[in-house]
Amino acid sequence: METPAFPPPKDGQEAQILDRLTEIRDQLLLLKRDRSKYIRSQDVMLLYDQVVEQVRQVNEIRKGEDKAENRLDRVLESCLQLLSLFFMTIGRTTEAPAAYALTSTIKRLLDHLTESRIYSGKDLDSMSHTISDLDRILKNANSMHSPYLVELLANRQELCKSSLERLRKDLEELEESLRGTYEKLISILRSMSLANTKAKFSSTEVQKLQAQIKEIDESRVGGKFVDSDGKELNGSAKVSELLEKCLRWADIVLDRKGVIPENFRAKYEVLIGIRNDLEKLSITQAWSLRETDLYDYQRELDKIDESRINGNFVDEDGQPAELYVQRTLLYLIRRSYGYIYYLMISSEPVSEALLPVYNQLQTLKRCLVEVKNSGGVGSVRELYPYSMKLHSIDNMRTDGKFMVGDDIPEGQGSVTGLLAECFELSYELRIAAEEAGGGDDQ
């Protein structure tokens, strides 16, 4: 696996740890790529314990010294990132190691929001909620996991909280009555960027969005947003700046029509491929996602993002990208990180070994709830297909547990609880049908 260019450690003991971590990382990558069987908790925990031991040795060698980052740190980061995604894959989503990859993604998103200065309160709310959930996980993690890992995650959490606080403060200057306009302009700007990166460019689509911007522009008085008394609203300059940016971007997009210069075409194609893959996964994730698959996408995005020089993308000759290319590539990177974040927080607390059963029960529950909300069934006979499916799933258990071979996968409580909910819904519908006189069809 490619690791970004960082100098090897000078210390001999660190060099030995680097060799060992490289071996562990390669084992993790092999395990990630093996689709012939489900990932087992015991296989993940074996490698997790080995990484924790290497971390302990690093801490002993460095003894709190603030050393410049070297290749050891980068390989360790790869190991922790992979292990974090493995913990999600085996259903241990509420344990500290699972939080590592999530905090990495949140930090990236917050850095990009800080850089772009274009975001709404809605962008921050989800991450704020996730960070609160991670706080609760970390409070219960001390007795279960490496103190180093817990401390590392706590430090990352604080960085994310500080960024969130700064971003929220910047929004506070907006008058309440302007926030809706501000959010609408952000939505329009992102919609134009989406239209700009579609396989088939539509000028009509962008022109409709441009018309919405002009409509907002016409609501200004003398170039300012004012109240009913003609007084300039707080944050008027900020919203006006965004509006001007939207108008310029609409003109640029309509002029360029989605055509990327040849010297940045290869990078664009890679990012389009990543964005499209992640978009598909966001639709089908319950059935097709193995969380460890996100590692390769994240590494590729990190590599492209970190290749920028002073914030700018450059071609092979070192020439910086023009504004159109710069914004287009950044949009794709940010959109892709957003999808990764969504897929991570959507991860179910169930091992991938049990996901097929869990997903079937989720579908059954949705169907039964829909039947209940639409007035129930006319007769008990209408419930037979649901009852047969539920009993067939119930019969898969051995001594009350869902087994895969001799293994007891993680997430038994979640699956069993969902099965019980479905039986309860089915029972309620049966009783209602019998009381309504529909039980004679049995």
Tab-separated table of C-alpha atoms in Angstrom:
chain	number	residue	atom	x	y	z
A	1	MET	CA	0.000	0.000	0.000
A	2	GLU	CA	1.386	3.365	-0.958
A	3	THR	CA	2.359	5.640	1.922
A	4	PRO	CA	2.975	9.341	1.259
A	5	ALA	CA	6.651	10.305	1.141
A	6	PHE	CA	7.883	10.785	4.701
A	7	PRO	CA	11.429	10.209	5.977
A	8	PRO	CA	12.170	6.875	7.671
A	9	PRO	CA	12.798	7.005	11.433
A	10	LYS	CA	16.404	7.649	12.470
A	11	ASP	CA	16.060	5.773	15.753
A	12	GLY	CA	16.905	2.056	15.408
A	13	GLN	CA	14.121	0.945	17.747
A	14	GLU	CA	11.584	3.007	15.820
A	15	ALA	CA	12.813	1.414	12.578
A	16	GLN	CA	12.066	-2.033	14.040
A	17	ILE	CA	8.580	-0.918	15.086
A	18	LEU	CA	8.033	0.486	11.576
A	19	ASP	CA	8.889	-2.921	10.087
A	20	ARG	CA	6.449	-4.655	12.416
A	21	LEU	CA	3.664	-2.127	11.763
A	22	THR	CA	4.211	-2.480	8.021
A	23	GLU	CA	3.672	-6.243	8.371
A	24	ILE	CA	0.498	-5.683	10.409
A	25	ARG	CA	-0.801	-3.135	7.895
A	26	ASP	CA	-0.225	-5.610	5.060
A	27	GLN	CA	-2.134	-8.279	7.006
A	28	LEU	CA	-4.991	-5.850	7.534
A	29	LEU	CA	-5.064	-5.057	3.809
A	30	LEU	CA	-5.112	-8.766	2.922
A	31	LEU	CA	-7.974	-9.328	5.359
A	32	LYS	CA	-9.817	-6.345	3.857
A	33	ARG	CA	-9.514	-7.724	0.329
A	34	ASP	CA	-10.590	-11.271	1.201
A	35	ARG	CA	-14.218	-11.564	0.079
A	36	SER	CA	-14.338	-15.338	0.370
A	37	LYS	CA	-15.526	-15.189	4.006
A	38	TYR	CA	-16.930	-12.835	6.599
A	39	ILE	CA	-14.562	-10.817	8.757
A	40	ARG	CA	-14.431	-12.363	12.224
A	41	SER	CA	-14.061	-10.403	15.454
A	42	GLN	CA	-11.247	-12.617	16.702
A	43	ASP	CA	-9.154	-11.959	13.574
A	44	VAL	CA	-9.577	-8.198	13.999
A	45	MET	CA	-8.863	-8.248	17.737
A	46	LEU	CA	-5.647	-10.227	17.206
A	47	LEU	CA	-4.271	-7.522	14.897
A	48	TYR	CA	-5.685	-4.755	17.099
A	49	ASP	CA	-3.766	-6.091	20.124
A	50	GLN	CA	-0.582	-6.250	18.057
A	51	VAL	CA	-0.962	-2.594	16.998
A	52	VAL	CA	-1.668	-1.513	20.586
A	53	GLU	CA	1.555	-3.227	21.704
A	54	GLN	CA	3.544	-1.364	19.036
A	55	VAL	CA	1.940	1.885	20.163
A	56	ARG	CA	3.002	1.179	23.743
A	57	GLN	CA	6.586	0.651	22.590
A	58	VAL	CA	6.580	3.889	20.577
A	59	ASN	CA	5.368	5.816	23.615
A	60	GLU	CA	8.094	4.319	25.769
A	61	ILE	CA	10.788	5.268	23.252
A	62	ARG	CA	9.536	8.823	22.732
A	63	LYS	CA	8.427	9.426	26.335
A	64	GLY	CA	6.263	12.373	25.394
A	65	GLU	CA	8.873	14.020	23.134
A	66	ASP	CA	7.392	16.066	20.306
A	67	LYS	CA	9.194	14.540	17.317
A	68	ALA	CA	8.771	15.471	13.671
A	69	GLU	CA	6.420	13.121	11.843
A	70	ASN	CA	8.162	10.266	10.033
A	71	ARG	CA	7.127	7.181	8.102
A	72	LEU	CA	6.375	5.303	11.330
A	73	ASP	CA	3.612	7.789	12.204
A	74	ARG	CA	2.048	7.464	8.766
A	75	VAL	CA	2.029	3.663	8.774
A	76	LEU	CA	0.620	3.691	12.311
A	77	GLU	CA	-2.106	6.067	11.114
A	78	SER	CA	-2.943	3.635	8.281
A	79	CYS	CA	-3.170	0.735	10.761
A	80	LEU	CA	-5.471	2.679	13.095
A	81	GLN	CA	-7.617	3.828	10.177
A	82	LEU	CA	-8.013	0.273	8.904
A	83	LEU	CA	-8.711	-1.122	12.365
A	84	SER	CA	-11.341	1.561	12.904
A	85	LEU	CA	-13.163	0.528	9.737
A	86	PHE	CA	-12.820	-3.141	10.716
A	87	PHE	CA	-14.517	-2.388	14.039
A	88	MET	CA	-17.414	-0.880	12.071
A	89	THR	CA	-17.513	-3.907	9.771
A	90	ILE	CA	-17.770	-6.390	12.655
A	91	GLY	CA	-20.535	-4.314	14.260
A	92	ARG	CA	-18.581	-2.827	17.157
A	93	THR	CA	-19.548	0.696	16.163
A	94	THR	CA	-19.940	1.965	19.736
A	95	GLU	CA	-16.344	1.224	20.786
A	96	ALA	CA	-13.469	3.720	20.769
A	97	PRO	CA	-11.457	2.215	17.861
A	98	ALA	CA	-14.468	2.655	15.535
A	99	ALA	CA	-14.349	6.399	16.269
A	100	TYR	CA	-10.855	6.877	14.799
A	101	ALA	CA	-11.832	6.887	11.110
A	102	LEU	CA	-14.926	8.965	11.857
A	103	THR	CA	-12.933	11.697	13.615
A	104	SER	CA	-10.490	11.744	10.669
A	105	THR	CA	-13.349	12.360	8.260
A	106	ILE	CA	-15.020	14.982	10.456
A	107	LYS	CA	-11.692	16.819	10.786
A	108	ARG	CA	-11.286	16.837	6.973
A	109	LEU	CA	-14.799	18.160	6.460
A	110	LEU	CA	-14.360	20.885	9.065
A	111	ASP	CA	-11.024	21.916	7.541
A	112	HIS	CA	-12.695	22.248	4.148
A	113	LEU	CA	-15.608	24.243	5.573
A	114	THR	CA	-13.098	26.555	7.263
A	115	GLU	CA	-11.178	26.948	3.994
A	116	SER	CA	-14.227	27.587	1.809
A	117	ARG	CA	-16.124	29.715	4.366
A	118	ILE	CA	-19.322	28.547	2.664
A	119	TYR	CA	-21.516	26.468	4.952
A	120	SER	CA	-24.788	26.585	6.855
A	121	GLY	CA	-25.878	25.624	10.349
A	122	LYS	CA	-27.282	22.400	8.923
A	123	ASP	CA	-23.781	21.384	7.810
A	124	LEU	CA	-22.563	21.720	11.397
A	125	ASP	CA	-25.535	20.168	13.217
A	126	SER	CA	-24.936	16.589	12.080
A	127	MET	CA	-21.238	16.661	12.943
A	128	SER	CA	-21.965	18.270	16.300
A	129	HIS	CA	-24.433	15.460	17.095
A	130	THR	CA	-21.906	12.812	16.016
A	131	ILE	CA	-19.169	14.341	18.177
A	132	SER	CA	-21.543	14.260	21.177
A	133	ASP	CA	-22.126	10.544	20.525
A	134	LEU	CA	-18.370	9.967	20.328
A	135	ASP	CA	-17.929	11.787	23.656
A	136	ARG	CA	-20.162	9.197	25.300
A	137	ILE	CA	-18.185	6.370	23.696
A	138	LEU	CA	-14.877	7.766	24.933
A	139	LYS	CA	-16.153	8.177	28.497
A	140	ASN	CA	-16.744	4.420	28.640
A	141	ALA	CA	-13.575	3.454	26.779
A	142	ASN	CA	-10.844	3.799	29.405
A	143	SER	CA	-11.233	0.334	30.895
A	144	MET	CA	-11.646	-1.428	27.546
A	145	HIS	CA	-9.014	0.033	25.228
A	146	SER	CA	-5.474	1.362	25.032
A	147	PRO	CA	-5.038	4.595	27.054
A	148	TYR	CA	-2.941	5.931	24.150
A	149	LEU	CA	-5.796	5.406	21.691
A	150	VAL	CA	-8.337	6.959	24.049
A	151	GLU	CA	-6.080	9.989	24.614
A	152	LEU	CA	-5.446	10.345	20.882
A	153	LEU	CA	-9.173	10.271	20.157
A	154	ALA	CA	-9.888	12.729	22.961
A	155	ASN	CA	-7.360	15.175	21.468
A	156	ARG	CA	-8.924	14.782	18.022
A	157	GLN	CA	-12.345	15.379	19.539
A	158	GLU	CA	-11.156	18.636	21.084
A	159	LEU	CA	-9.743	19.804	17.740
A	160	CYS	CA	-13.076	19.061	16.054
A	161	LYS	CA	-15.019	20.847	18.806
A	162	SER	CA	-12.804	23.923	18.518
A	163	SER	CA	-13.312	24.038	14.744
A	164	LEU	CA	-17.061	23.642	15.148
A	165	GLU	CA	-17.184	26.450	17.691
A	166	ARG	CA	-15.269	28.830	15.398
A	167	LEU	CA	-17.521	27.985	12.454
A	168	ARG	CA	-20.684	28.501	14.502
A	169	LYS	CA	-19.431	31.874	15.724
A	170	ASP	CA	-19.006	33.069	12.150
A	171	LEU	CA	-22.670	32.280	11.471
A	172	GLU	CA	-23.904	34.157	14.526
A	173	GLU	CA	-23.430	37.526	12.803
A	174	LEU	CA	-26.263	36.633	10.420
A	175	GLU	CA	-29.662	38.142	11.213
A	176	GLU	CA	-32.235	35.396	11.755
A	177	SER	CA	-34.303	36.617	8.797
A	178	LEU	CA	-31.257	36.294	6.492
A	179	ARG	CA	-30.312	32.741	7.393
A	180	GLY	CA	-32.896	31.190	5.097
A	181	THR	CA	-31.573	33.254	2.165
A	182	TYR	CA	-27.996	32.316	3.031
A	183	GLU	CA	-28.842	28.600	3.149
A	184	LYS	CA	-30.736	28.830	-0.150
A	185	LEU	CA	-27.731	30.447	-1.862
A	186	ILE	CA	-25.456	27.681	-0.540
A	187	SER	CA	-27.883	25.079	-1.868
A	188	ILE	CA	-27.967	26.794	-5.281
A	189	LEU	CA	-24.168	27.030	-5.402
A	190	ARG	CA	-23.812	23.312	-4.667
A	191	SER	CA	-26.532	22.446	-7.191
A	192	MET	CA	-24.621	24.341	-9.880
A	193	SER	CA	-21.418	22.485	-8.963
A	194	LEU	CA	-23.318	19.200	-9.203
A	195	ALA	CA	-24.716	20.149	-12.611
A	196	ASN	CA	-21.186	21.105	-13.680
A	197	THR	CA	-19.907	17.569	-12.912
A	198	LYS	CA	-22.705	15.526	-14.483
A	199	ALA	CA	-21.862	13.234	-17.393
A	200	LYS	CA	-24.147	15.285	-19.645
A	201	PHE	CA	-24.023	19.029	-19.030
A	202	SER	CA	-27.360	20.861	-19.089
A	203	SER	CA	-27.271	24.625	-19.662
A	204	THR	CA	-31.011	24.787	-18.948
A	205	GLU	CA	-30.488	23.345	-15.461
A	206	VAL	CA	-27.854	25.942	-14.607
A	207	GLN	CA	-29.891	28.787	-16.121
A	208	LYS	CA	-32.838	27.902	-13.862
A	209	LEU	CA	-30.540	28.073	-10.858
A	210	GLN	CA	-29.098	31.339	-12.144
A	211	ALA	CA	-32.637	32.764	-12.346
A	212	GLN	CA	-33.166	31.939	-8.651
A	213	ILE	CA	-29.977	33.836	-7.760
A	214	LYS	CA	-31.117	36.866	-9.751
A	215	GLU	CA	-34.476	36.771	-8.005
A	216	ILE	CA	-32.692	36.949	-4.644
A	217	ASP	CA	-30.472	39.722	-6.007
A	218	GLU	CA	-33.548	41.758	-6.911
A	219	SER	CA	-34.721	41.631	-3.292
A	220	ARG	CA	-31.751	43.796	-2.279
A	221	VAL	CA	-32.046	47.563	-1.926
A	222	GLY	CA	-29.017	49.478	-3.092
A	223	GLY	CA	-26.979	46.273	-3.048
A	224	LYS	CA	-27.956	45.508	0.563
A	225	PHE	CA	-30.423	43.270	2.357
A	226	VAL	CA	-32.694	45.481	4.486
A	227	ASP	CA	-35.648	45.090	6.839
A	228	SER	CA	-39.124	46.592	6.362
A	229	ASP	CA	-37.850	49.929	7.694
A	230	GLY	CA	-35.013	50.057	5.196
A	231	LYS	CA	-32.364	49.313	7.832
A	232	GLU	CA	-29.479	47.099	6.693
A	233	LEU	CA	-29.676	43.636	8.264
A	234	ASN	CA	-26.784	42.182	10.241
A	235	GLY	CA	-24.808	39.898	7.947
A	236	SER	CA	-25.989	41.671	4.785
A	237	ALA	CA	-22.401	42.009	3.531
A	238	LYS	CA	-21.721	38.281	4.120
A	239	VAL	CA	-24.839	37.188	2.225
A	240	SER	CA	-24.145	39.712	-0.559
A	241	GLU	CA	-20.625	38.352	-0.932
A	242	LEU	CA	-22.026	34.845	-1.315
A	243	LEU	CA	-24.623	36.057	-3.806
A	244	GLU	CA	-21.934	37.703	-5.959
A	245	LYS	CA	-19.925	34.493	-5.827
A	246	CYS	CA	-22.977	32.520	-6.995
A	247	LEU	CA	-23.552	34.905	-9.921
A	248	ARG	CA	-19.909	34.653	-11.018
A	249	TRP	CA	-19.922	30.876	-10.695
A	250	ALA	CA	-23.093	30.593	-12.790
A	251	ASP	CA	-21.453	32.626	-15.575
A	252	ILE	CA	-18.264	30.533	-15.434
A	253	VAL	CA	-20.119	27.210	-15.432
A	254	LEU	CA	-22.312	28.236	-18.382
A	255	ASP	CA	-19.227	29.342	-20.271
A	256	ARG	CA	-17.168	26.195	-19.599
A	257	LYS	CA	-20.008	23.641	-19.865
A	258	GLY	CA	-18.240	20.995	-17.788
A	259	VAL	CA	-15.120	20.836	-19.964
A	260	ILE	CA	-11.934	20.297	-17.934
A	261	PRO	CA	-8.517	21.175	-19.463
A	262	GLU	CA	-6.394	18.222	-20.514
A	263	ASN	CA	-3.647	18.900	-17.932
A	264	PHE	CA	-6.127	18.292	-15.080
A	265	ARG	CA	-8.299	15.738	-16.835
A	266	ALA	CA	-6.716	12.648	-15.207
A	267	LYS	CA	-7.194	14.027	-11.682
A	268	TYR	CA	-10.768	14.994	-12.523
A	269	GLU	CA	-11.576	11.508	-13.827
A	270	VAL	CA	-10.253	9.896	-10.641
A	271	LEU	CA	-12.362	12.201	-8.469
A	272	ILE	CA	-15.479	11.736	-10.609
A	273	GLY	CA	-15.030	7.953	-10.310
A	274	ILE	CA	-14.721	8.155	-6.522
A	275	ARG	CA	-17.721	10.485	-6.203
A	276	ASN	CA	-19.900	8.261	-8.390
A	277	ASP	CA	-18.887	5.059	-6.569
A	278	LEU	CA	-19.617	6.593	-3.176
A	279	GLU	CA	-22.924	7.976	-4.415
A	280	LYS	CA	-23.997	4.464	-5.474
A	281	LEU	CA	-22.885	3.051	-2.120
A	282	SER	CA	-24.902	5.710	-0.281
A	283	ILE	CA	-28.026	4.368	-2.023
A	284	THR	CA	-27.306	0.636	-1.657
A	285	GLN	CA	-25.079	0.690	1.460
A	286	ALA	CA	-27.340	-1.530	3.572
A	287	TRP	CA	-26.845	-4.381	1.113
A	288	SER	CA	-23.475	-3.814	-0.521
A	289	LEU	CA	-21.139	-1.858	1.767
A	290	ARG	CA	-18.252	-3.361	3.668
A	291	GLU	CA	-16.981	-0.411	5.692
A	292	THR	CA	-13.347	-1.353	5.067
A	293	ASP	CA	-13.954	-0.538	1.376
A	294	LEU	CA	-13.983	3.138	2.384
A	295	TYR	CA	-10.269	2.959	3.217
A	296	ASP	CA	-9.102	3.003	-0.406
A	297	TYR	CA	-11.409	5.879	-1.293
A	298	GLN	CA	-10.271	7.888	1.713
A	299	ARG	CA	-6.588	7.272	1.016
A	300	GLU	CA	-6.966	8.361	-2.608
A	301	LEU	CA	-8.864	11.494	-1.600
A	302	ASP	CA	-6.287	12.321	1.082
A	303	LYS	CA	-3.475	11.916	-1.425
A	304	ILE	CA	-5.093	14.283	-3.960
A	305	ASP	CA	-6.127	16.774	-1.276
A	306	GLU	CA	-2.628	16.824	0.228
A	307	SER	CA	-0.998	17.244	-3.188
A	308	ARG	CA	-2.168	20.869	-3.299
A	309	ILE	CA	0.499	23.545	-3.004
A	310	ASN	CA	-0.591	26.558	-0.930
A	311	GLY	CA	-4.148	25.348	-1.346
A	312	ASN	CA	-3.925	25.153	-5.156
A	313	PHE	CA	-3.941	22.144	-7.443
A	314	VAL	CA	-0.995	22.073	-9.831
A	315	ASP	CA	-0.393	20.132	-13.039
A	316	GLU	CA	2.671	18.024	-13.863
A	317	ASP	CA	4.568	21.158	-14.885
A	318	GLY	CA	3.819	22.852	-11.572
A	319	GLN	CA	1.298	25.274	-13.088
A	320	PRO	CA	-1.594	26.168	-10.734
A	321	ALA	CA	-5.173	25.406	-11.719
A	322	GLU	CA	-7.439	28.224	-12.845
A	323	LEU	CA	-10.438	29.143	-10.681
A	324	TYR	CA	-12.879	26.944	-12.626
A	325	VAL	CA	-10.734	23.814	-12.290
A	326	GLN	CA	-9.857	24.589	-8.667
A	327	ARG	CA	-13.482	24.906	-7.602
A	328	THR	CA	-14.588	21.867	-9.588
A	329	LEU	CA	-11.948	19.574	-8.084
A	330	LEU	CA	-12.555	20.886	-4.569
A	331	TYR	CA	-16.285	20.310	-4.959
A	332	LEU	CA	-15.676	16.666	-5.894
A	333	ILE	CA	-13.299	16.137	-2.971
A	334	ARG	CA	-15.669	17.712	-0.465
A	335	ARG	CA	-18.685	15.877	-1.838
A	336	SER	CA	-16.807	12.578	-1.591
A	337	TYR	CA	-15.729	13.198	2.005
A	338	GLY	CA	-19.363	14.011	2.740
A	339	TYR	CA	-20.474	10.646	1.344
A	340	ILE	CA	-17.810	8.830	3.395
A	341	TYR	CA	-19.037	10.586	6.536
A	342	TYR	CA	-22.646	9.632	5.752
A	343	LEU	CA	-21.704	5.991	5.144
A	344	MET	CA	-19.749	5.824	8.409
A	345	ILE	CA	-22.536	7.234	10.580
A	346	SER	CA	-25.004	4.911	8.805
A	347	SER	CA	-22.986	1.848	9.819
A	348	GLU	CA	-25.204	-0.565	11.750
A	349	PRO	CA	-24.070	-2.101	15.083
A	350	VAL	CA	-24.184	-5.520	13.459
A	351	SER	CA	-21.437	-7.723	12.035
A	352	GLU	CA	-21.432	-8.062	8.246
A	353	ALA	CA	-22.085	-11.775	8.868
A	354	LEU	CA	-25.520	-10.879	10.244
A	355	LEU	CA	-26.296	-7.968	7.916
A	356	PRO	CA	-28.303	-10.059	5.393
A	357	VAL	CA	-30.667	-11.171	8.189
A	358	TYR	CA	-30.701	-7.702	9.761
A	359	ASN	CA	-31.556	-6.054	6.432
A	360	GLN	CA	-34.369	-8.539	5.767
A	361	LEU	CA	-35.834	-7.764	9.187
A	362	GLN	CA	-35.528	-4.014	8.542
A	363	THR	CA	-37.501	-4.478	5.317
A	364	LEU	CA	-40.104	-6.656	7.066
A	365	LYS	CA	-40.520	-4.075	9.818
A	366	ARG	CA	-41.023	-1.274	7.288
A	367	CYS	CA	-43.644	-3.346	5.469
A	368	LEU	CA	-45.512	-4.233	8.690
A	369	VAL	CA	-45.466	-0.607	9.864
A	370	GLU	CA	-46.793	0.496	6.473
A	371	VAL	CA	-49.583	-2.104	6.670
A	372	LYS	CA	-50.468	-0.938	10.190
A	373	ASN	CA	-50.483	2.749	9.210
A	374	SER	CA	-52.698	2.072	6.193
A	375	GLY	CA	-55.419	0.466	8.318
A	376	GLY	CA	-54.220	-3.070	8.898
A	377	VAL	CA	-55.211	-6.258	7.049
A	378	GLY	CA	-58.637	-7.522	6.008
A	379	SER	CA	-57.948	-11.041	7.231
A	380	VAL	CA	-55.322	-13.039	9.113
A	381	ARG	CA	-54.490	-14.838	5.860
A	382	GLU	CA	-52.919	-11.645	4.506
A	383	LEU	CA	-50.310	-11.900	7.265
A	384	TYR	CA	-49.181	-15.418	6.281
A	385	PRO	CA	-46.251	-14.306	4.046
A	386	TYR	CA	-44.881	-12.097	6.848
A	387	SER	CA	-45.362	-14.795	9.491
A	388	MET	CA	-43.678	-17.446	7.347
A	389	LYS	CA	-40.665	-15.202	6.743
A	390	LEU	CA	-40.383	-14.297	10.423
A	391	HIS	CA	-40.547	-17.926	11.510
A	392	SER	CA	-37.976	-18.946	8.907
A	393	ILE	CA	-35.590	-16.298	10.295
A	394	ASP	CA	-36.380	-17.321	13.885
A	395	ASN	CA	-35.586	-20.953	13.015
A	396	MET	CA	-32.081	-19.913	11.889
A	397	ARG	CA	-31.124	-19.435	15.554
A	398	THR	CA	-29.228	-22.035	17.551
A	399	ASP	CA	-29.859	-21.851	21.297
A	400	GLY	CA	-31.242	-18.369	20.756
A	401	LYS	CA	-28.223	-17.127	18.795
A	402	PHE	CA	-27.586	-16.501	15.104
A	403	MET	CA	-24.507	-18.558	14.245
A	404	VAL	CA	-22.151	-18.515	11.268
A	405	GLY	CA	-20.386	-21.840	11.441
A	406	ASP	CA	-19.061	-22.037	15.005
A	407	ASP	CA	-18.862	-18.255	15.329
A	408	ILE	CA	-21.291	-16.002	17.182
A	409	PRO	CA	-21.063	-12.718	15.223
A	410	GLU	CA	-21.418	-9.302	16.891
A	411	GLY	CA	-24.835	-7.656	16.935
A	412	GLN	CA	-26.942	-10.490	18.362
A	413	GLY	CA	-28.902	-8.061	20.548
A	414	SER	CA	-29.724	-5.741	17.632
A	415	VAL	CA	-30.930	-8.572	15.381
A	416	THR	CA	-32.884	-10.335	18.131
A	417	GLY	CA	-34.485	-7.058	19.211
A	418	LEU	CA	-35.540	-6.290	15.640
A	419	LEU	CA	-36.963	-9.799	15.240
A	420	ALA	CA	-39.000	-9.313	18.424
A	421	GLU	CA	-40.329	-5.970	17.127
A	422	CYS	CA	-41.474	-7.639	13.904
A	423	PHE	CA	-43.224	-10.454	15.806
A	424	GLU	CA	-44.931	-7.852	18.007
A	425	LEU	CA	-46.148	-5.880	14.976
A	426	SER	CA	-47.395	-9.065	13.324
A	427	TYR	CA	-49.219	-10.081	16.516
A	428	GLU	CA	-50.898	-6.644	16.824
A	429	LEU	CA	-52.091	-6.834	13.218
A	430	ARG	CA	-53.394	-10.394	13.768
A	431	ILE	CA	-55.378	-9.416	16.876
A	432	ALA	CA	-56.831	-6.361	15.091
A	433	ALA	CA	-57.867	-8.529	12.119
A	434	GLU	CA	-59.515	-11.128	14.367
A	435	GLU	CA	-61.387	-8.477	16.345
A	436	ALA	CA	-62.591	-6.952	13.065
A	437	GLY	CA	-64.010	-10.305	12.067
A	438	GLY	CA	-61.317	-11.269	9.613
A	439	GLY	CA	-60.091	-14.294	11.555
A	440	ASP	CA	-62.447	-16.817	9.872
A	441	ASP	CA	-60.111	-17.055	6.886
A	442	GLN	CA	-57.629	-19.180	8.854
